[in-house]
Tab-separated table of C-alpha atoms and ligand atoms in Angstrom:
chain	number	residue	atom	x	y	z
A	204	MET	CA	271.553	116.722	65.460
A	205	ASN	CA	268.005	115.701	66.222
A	206	SER	CA	265.975	117.192	69.091
A	207	ILE	CA	264.830	115.396	72.243
A	208	HIS	CA	261.387	114.373	70.990
A	209	LEU	CA	261.993	114.241	67.229
A	210	GLU	CA	264.385	111.857	65.510
A	211	ALA	CA	264.445	113.724	62.178
A	212	LYS	CA	267.791	114.711	60.736
A	213	PRO	CA	268.450	118.378	59.933
A	214	GLY	CA	266.773	119.155	56.601
A	215	ASP	CA	264.207	116.344	56.925
A	216	ILE	CA	261.438	118.769	57.885
A	217	ALA	CA	260.039	121.354	55.435
A	218	GLU	CA	259.856	125.092	56.196
A	219	THR	CA	256.073	124.847	56.346
A	220	VAL	CA	254.608	122.352	58.812
A	221	LEU	CA	250.962	121.457	59.389
A	222	LEU	CA	250.199	120.548	62.979
A	223	PRO	CA	247.249	118.239	63.715
A	224	GLY	CA	246.842	117.084	67.314
A	225	ASP	CA	246.342	113.481	66.203
A	226	PRO	CA	249.466	111.748	64.807
A	227	LEU	CA	247.292	109.264	62.894
A	228	ARG	CA	245.674	112.230	61.161
A	229	ALA	CA	249.151	113.292	60.082
A	230	LYS	CA	249.655	109.797	58.642
A	231	HIS	CA	246.295	109.827	56.878
A	232	VAL	CA	246.936	113.210	55.251
A	233	ALA	CA	250.456	112.181	54.239
A	234	GLU	CA	249.090	109.003	52.629
A	235	THR	CA	246.087	110.562	50.896
A	236	LEU	CA	247.050	114.132	49.978
A	237	LEU	CA	250.865	114.253	49.727
A	238	ASP	CA	253.188	112.869	47.070
A	239	ASP	CA	256.351	110.965	48.004
A	240	ALA	CA	255.682	111.305	51.743
A	241	VAL	CA	258.410	110.024	54.055
A	242	CYS	CA	257.956	109.430	57.785
A	243	TYR	CA	260.705	111.234	59.739
A	244	ASN	CA	259.472	110.687	63.296
A	245	ARG	CA	258.119	107.753	65.292
A	246	VAL	CA	259.314	108.779	68.760
A	247	ARG	CA	256.413	108.356	71.241
A	248	GLY	CA	254.187	107.535	68.265
A	249	MET	CA	254.044	111.249	67.436
A	250	LEU	CA	254.281	110.684	63.703
A	251	GLY	CA	255.725	113.295	61.348
A	252	PHE	CA	255.948	113.190	57.534
A	253	THR	CA	257.471	115.283	54.770
A	254	GLY	CA	256.161	115.156	51.209
A	255	TYR	CA	254.935	117.347	48.375
A	256	TYR	CA	251.598	119.040	47.735
A	257	GLN	CA	251.189	120.269	44.154
A	258	GLY	CA	254.975	120.319	43.925
A	259	HIS	CA	255.543	122.259	47.153
A	260	ARG	CA	257.498	120.633	49.967
A	261	VAL	CA	255.502	120.438	53.176
A	262	SER	CA	255.593	118.526	56.473
A	263	ILE	CA	252.843	117.361	58.777
A	264	GLN	CA	253.582	116.671	62.422
A	265	GLY	CA	251.311	115.437	65.240
A	266	THR	CA	251.458	117.522	68.411
A	267	GLY	CA	249.318	115.580	70.870
A	268	MET	CA	246.572	117.318	72.812
A	269	GLY	CA	246.969	120.376	74.991
A	270	MET	CA	249.429	123.204	75.212
A	271	GLY	CA	252.049	121.262	77.200
A	272	SER	CA	252.544	118.660	74.495
A	273	THR	CA	252.156	121.157	71.642
A	274	SER	CA	254.792	123.500	73.046
A	275	ILE	CA	257.397	120.725	73.076
A	276	TYR	CA	257.009	120.057	69.350
A	277	VAL	CA	256.683	123.722	68.412
A	278	ASN	CA	259.855	124.639	70.317
A	279	GLU	CA	261.834	121.825	68.726
A	280	LEU	CA	260.505	122.432	65.196
A	281	ILE	CA	261.485	126.087	65.384
A	282	ASN	CA	264.754	125.914	67.280
A	283	THR	CA	266.260	122.654	66.017
A	284	TYR	CA	264.682	122.254	62.585
A	285	LYS	CA	264.378	125.955	61.656
A	286	VAL	CA	260.765	125.666	60.581
A	287	LYS	CA	259.292	129.012	59.423
A	288	ASN	CA	255.525	128.506	59.001
A	289	LEU	CA	253.534	126.545	61.576
A	290	ILE	CA	249.898	125.886	60.778
A	291	ARG	CA	247.677	124.124	63.255
A	292	VAL	CA	244.918	122.053	61.676
A	293	GLY	CA	242.465	120.810	64.265
A	294	THR	CA	238.979	120.724	65.661
A	295	CYS	CA	237.216	122.981	68.103
A	296	GLY	CA	233.941	123.260	69.922
A	297	THR	CA	231.945	126.394	69.177
A	298	ILE	CA	230.155	128.471	71.803
A	299	GLN	CA	228.226	130.653	69.322
A	300	GLU	CA	224.732	129.935	68.044
A	301	HIS	CA	225.348	131.244	64.528
A	302	ILE	CA	228.234	128.853	63.848
A	303	ASN	CA	227.313	125.390	62.598
A	304	LEU	CA	229.104	122.092	62.920
A	305	GLY	CA	231.556	121.470	60.098
A	306	GLN	CA	232.349	125.126	59.511
A	307	VAL	CA	235.935	126.257	59.214
A	308	LEU	CA	237.421	128.951	61.454
A	309	LEU	CA	240.573	130.976	60.853
A	310	ALA	CA	241.804	132.036	64.283
A	311	MET	CA	242.825	135.696	64.422
A	312	SER	CA	243.773	135.488	68.095
A	313	ALA	CA	243.807	132.984	70.924
A	314	SER	CA	242.865	133.862	74.466
A	315	GLY	CA	243.340	131.046	76.924
A	316	ASP	CA	244.325	129.576	80.248
A	317	SER	CA	247.931	128.600	79.500
A	318	ASP	CA	249.887	128.571	82.753
A	319	ALA	CA	253.068	128.804	80.691
A	320	ASN	CA	251.886	132.216	79.478
A	321	ARG	CA	250.791	133.270	82.968
A	322	LEU	CA	254.295	132.518	84.233
A	323	TYR	CA	256.142	133.970	81.286
A	324	PHE	CA	254.195	137.231	81.265
A	325	LYS	CA	254.222	137.522	85.066
A	326	GLY	CA	250.435	137.436	85.432
A	327	MET	CA	249.777	139.927	82.613
A	328	HIS	CA	247.703	138.863	79.600
A	329	TYR	CA	249.513	138.513	76.292
A	330	ALA	CA	247.252	138.762	73.235
A	331	ALA	CA	248.426	135.797	71.139
A	332	THR	CA	247.742	136.556	67.485
A	333	ALA	CA	248.024	134.811	64.141
A	334	ASP	CA	250.504	135.896	61.495
A	335	PHE	CA	248.706	138.331	59.207
A	336	ASP	CA	250.299	137.104	55.955
A	337	LEU	CA	249.290	133.503	56.608
A	338	LEU	CA	245.840	134.572	57.723
A	339	MET	CA	245.256	136.647	54.608
A	340	LYS	CA	246.597	133.925	52.343
A	341	ALA	CA	244.423	131.270	54.009
A	342	TYR	CA	241.391	133.492	53.518
A	343	GLU	CA	242.247	133.902	49.833
A	344	VAL	CA	242.855	130.173	49.323
A	345	ALA	CA	239.533	129.384	51.033
A	346	ASN	CA	237.725	131.835	48.751
A	347	GLN	CA	239.336	130.307	45.675
A	348	LEU	CA	238.212	126.864	46.834
A	349	ASN	CA	234.716	128.187	47.617
A	350	ILE	CA	235.046	127.221	51.264
A	351	LYS	CA	233.266	129.538	53.672
A	352	THR	CA	235.323	130.506	56.704
A	353	TYR	CA	234.769	132.533	59.849
A	354	GLN	CA	237.580	134.777	61.053
A	355	GLY	CA	237.789	135.752	64.705
A	356	PRO	CA	239.093	135.074	68.201
A	357	ILE	CA	239.250	131.628	69.751
A	358	PHE	CA	240.086	130.296	73.222
A	359	SER	CA	242.678	127.622	74.085
A	360	THR	CA	242.138	125.657	77.270
A	361	ASN	CA	244.168	123.036	79.085
A	362	THR	CA	241.076	121.539	80.712
A	363	PHE	CA	238.751	119.608	78.426
A	364	TYR	CA	236.698	118.376	81.410
A	365	ASP	CA	236.188	121.447	83.560
A	366	ASN	CA	232.755	120.945	85.193
A	367	VAL	CA	232.391	124.702	85.669
A	368	PRO	CA	228.776	125.787	85.097
A	369	ASN	CA	228.375	128.648	82.612
A	370	ARG	CA	232.122	128.773	82.116
A	371	TRP	CA	231.834	129.995	78.541
A	372	ASP	CA	229.193	132.715	78.995
A	373	ILE	CA	231.655	135.575	79.333
A	374	TRP	CA	233.780	134.324	76.429
A	375	LYS	CA	230.734	133.913	74.225
A	376	LYS	CA	229.796	137.496	75.050
A	377	HIS	CA	233.260	138.633	74.007
A	378	GLY	CA	233.023	137.037	70.592
A	379	ILE	CA	235.029	133.836	71.039
A	380	LEU	CA	234.092	131.587	68.111
A	381	GLY	CA	235.623	128.297	69.187
A	382	VAL	CA	237.378	126.506	72.022
A	383	GLU	CA	240.313	124.151	71.500
A	384	MET	CA	243.523	123.239	73.305
A	385	GLU	CA	246.674	124.258	71.409
A	386	THR	CA	246.641	127.598	69.587
A	387	GLN	CA	247.470	130.079	72.356
A	388	ILE	CA	250.906	128.579	72.990
A	389	LEU	CA	251.554	128.085	69.259
A	390	PHE	CA	250.940	131.787	68.507
A	391	THR	CA	252.968	132.899	71.531
A	392	LEU	CA	256.010	130.776	70.694
A	393	ALA	CA	255.915	131.717	67.009
A	394	LYS	CA	256.051	135.404	67.889
A	395	ARG	CA	258.758	134.806	70.519
A	396	PHE	CA	260.999	133.105	67.981
A	397	GLY	CA	260.148	135.294	64.982
A	398	VAL	CA	258.329	132.759	62.795
A	399	LYS	CA	254.787	132.636	61.367
A	400	ALA	CA	251.816	130.749	62.757
A	401	LEU	CA	248.171	130.223	61.913
A	402	SER	CA	245.417	128.014	63.252
A	403	ILE	CA	242.683	126.576	61.030
A	404	LEU	CA	239.911	124.756	62.868
A	405	THR	CA	236.824	122.815	61.937
A	406	VAL	CA	233.910	122.907	64.320
A	407	SER	CA	233.373	119.367	65.612
A	408	ASP	CA	230.866	120.149	68.345
A	409	ASN	CA	228.833	122.802	70.081
A	410	ILE	CA	229.929	123.063	73.700
A	411	ILE	CA	226.728	124.787	74.830
A	412	THR	CA	224.195	122.437	73.211
A	413	GLY	CA	226.305	119.261	73.264
A	414	GLU	CA	225.632	118.667	69.560
A	415	ALA	CA	228.469	116.786	67.810
A	416	SER	CA	229.125	116.160	64.130
A	417	SER	CA	228.928	112.737	62.536
A	418	ILE	CA	232.074	110.981	61.379
A	419	GLN	CA	231.168	111.613	57.691
A	420	ASP	CA	230.587	115.343	58.224
A	421	ARG	CA	233.805	115.573	60.145
A	422	GLU	CA	235.695	113.936	57.303
A	423	GLN	CA	234.391	116.419	54.683
A	424	SER	CA	235.069	119.523	56.730
A	425	TYR	CA	238.458	118.182	57.768
A	426	THR	CA	239.375	117.784	54.096
A	427	ASP	CA	238.269	121.380	53.406
A	428	MET	CA	240.467	122.653	56.218
A	429	MET	CA	243.396	120.543	55.035
A	430	LYS	CA	243.141	121.901	51.485
A	431	ILE	CA	243.282	125.455	52.799
A	432	ALA	CA	246.324	124.625	54.940
A	433	LEU	CA	248.144	122.748	52.182
A	434	GLY	CA	247.447	125.656	49.837
A	435	LEU	CA	249.738	127.717	52.083
A	436	ALA	CA	252.788	125.524	51.387
B	904	HPA	N1	236.876	121.594	74.290
B	904	HPA	C1	238.173	121.719	74.052
B	904	HPA	N2	238.719	121.383	72.898
B	904	HPA	C2	237.929	120.904	71.926
B	904	HPA	C3	236.574	120.752	72.125
B	904	HPA	C4	236.029	121.136	73.365
B	904	HPA	O1	234.814	121.008	73.616
B	904	HPA	N3	236.061	120.242	70.985
B	904	HPA	C5	237.075	120.103	70.123
B	904	HPA	N4	238.210	120.497	70.691
């Protein structure tokens, strides 16, 4: 049986799934970096593909933006399709001065403002963390590929447009490297259901200065991130 938001048949999705927010990014990676890629989902335009990278079977599935949309796909991938390794590949804004645009972050933990977590943990604060094996392996793959990475905590928010002055000051002070919109719920659900998750992010902008990377720079750093993620398959 398929799930509510995915029309794949059981077995159509690999044990390791890369999760970009943008479904067209999933299509682009499937077409340019995978062999024999087959599209298994078109429901709501949230494209998903399974193919091979250097002989290893791997899937890539769009999640949409934000933790609400992401949690739908993560739940269904784990519970219906029995996926075991979920690796977000996305962009983030940095709030640190020493991190430049185009650099790649490996998220060790994700703080955030997920209301799902607030409800689930009854107002307490769960520390959502990456899977150590995937994190270590990603670090090793990046080193082998000569790609510099930063390891550290990130923040996942559900409000891209917040209009709160100095919102990030306290998070900057507490070492948050980047801000994005999906990882906190991914890490939480992976732990809840006993599977592995990691989040690899390229820095697309600096939230404090407003600086944003060019399309060409974004393309190069996105490819670096993708090679690290595919190396985990
Ligand atoms: N905010 C939230 N998510 C993001 C940003 C941002 O500034 N940049 C890239 N993803």
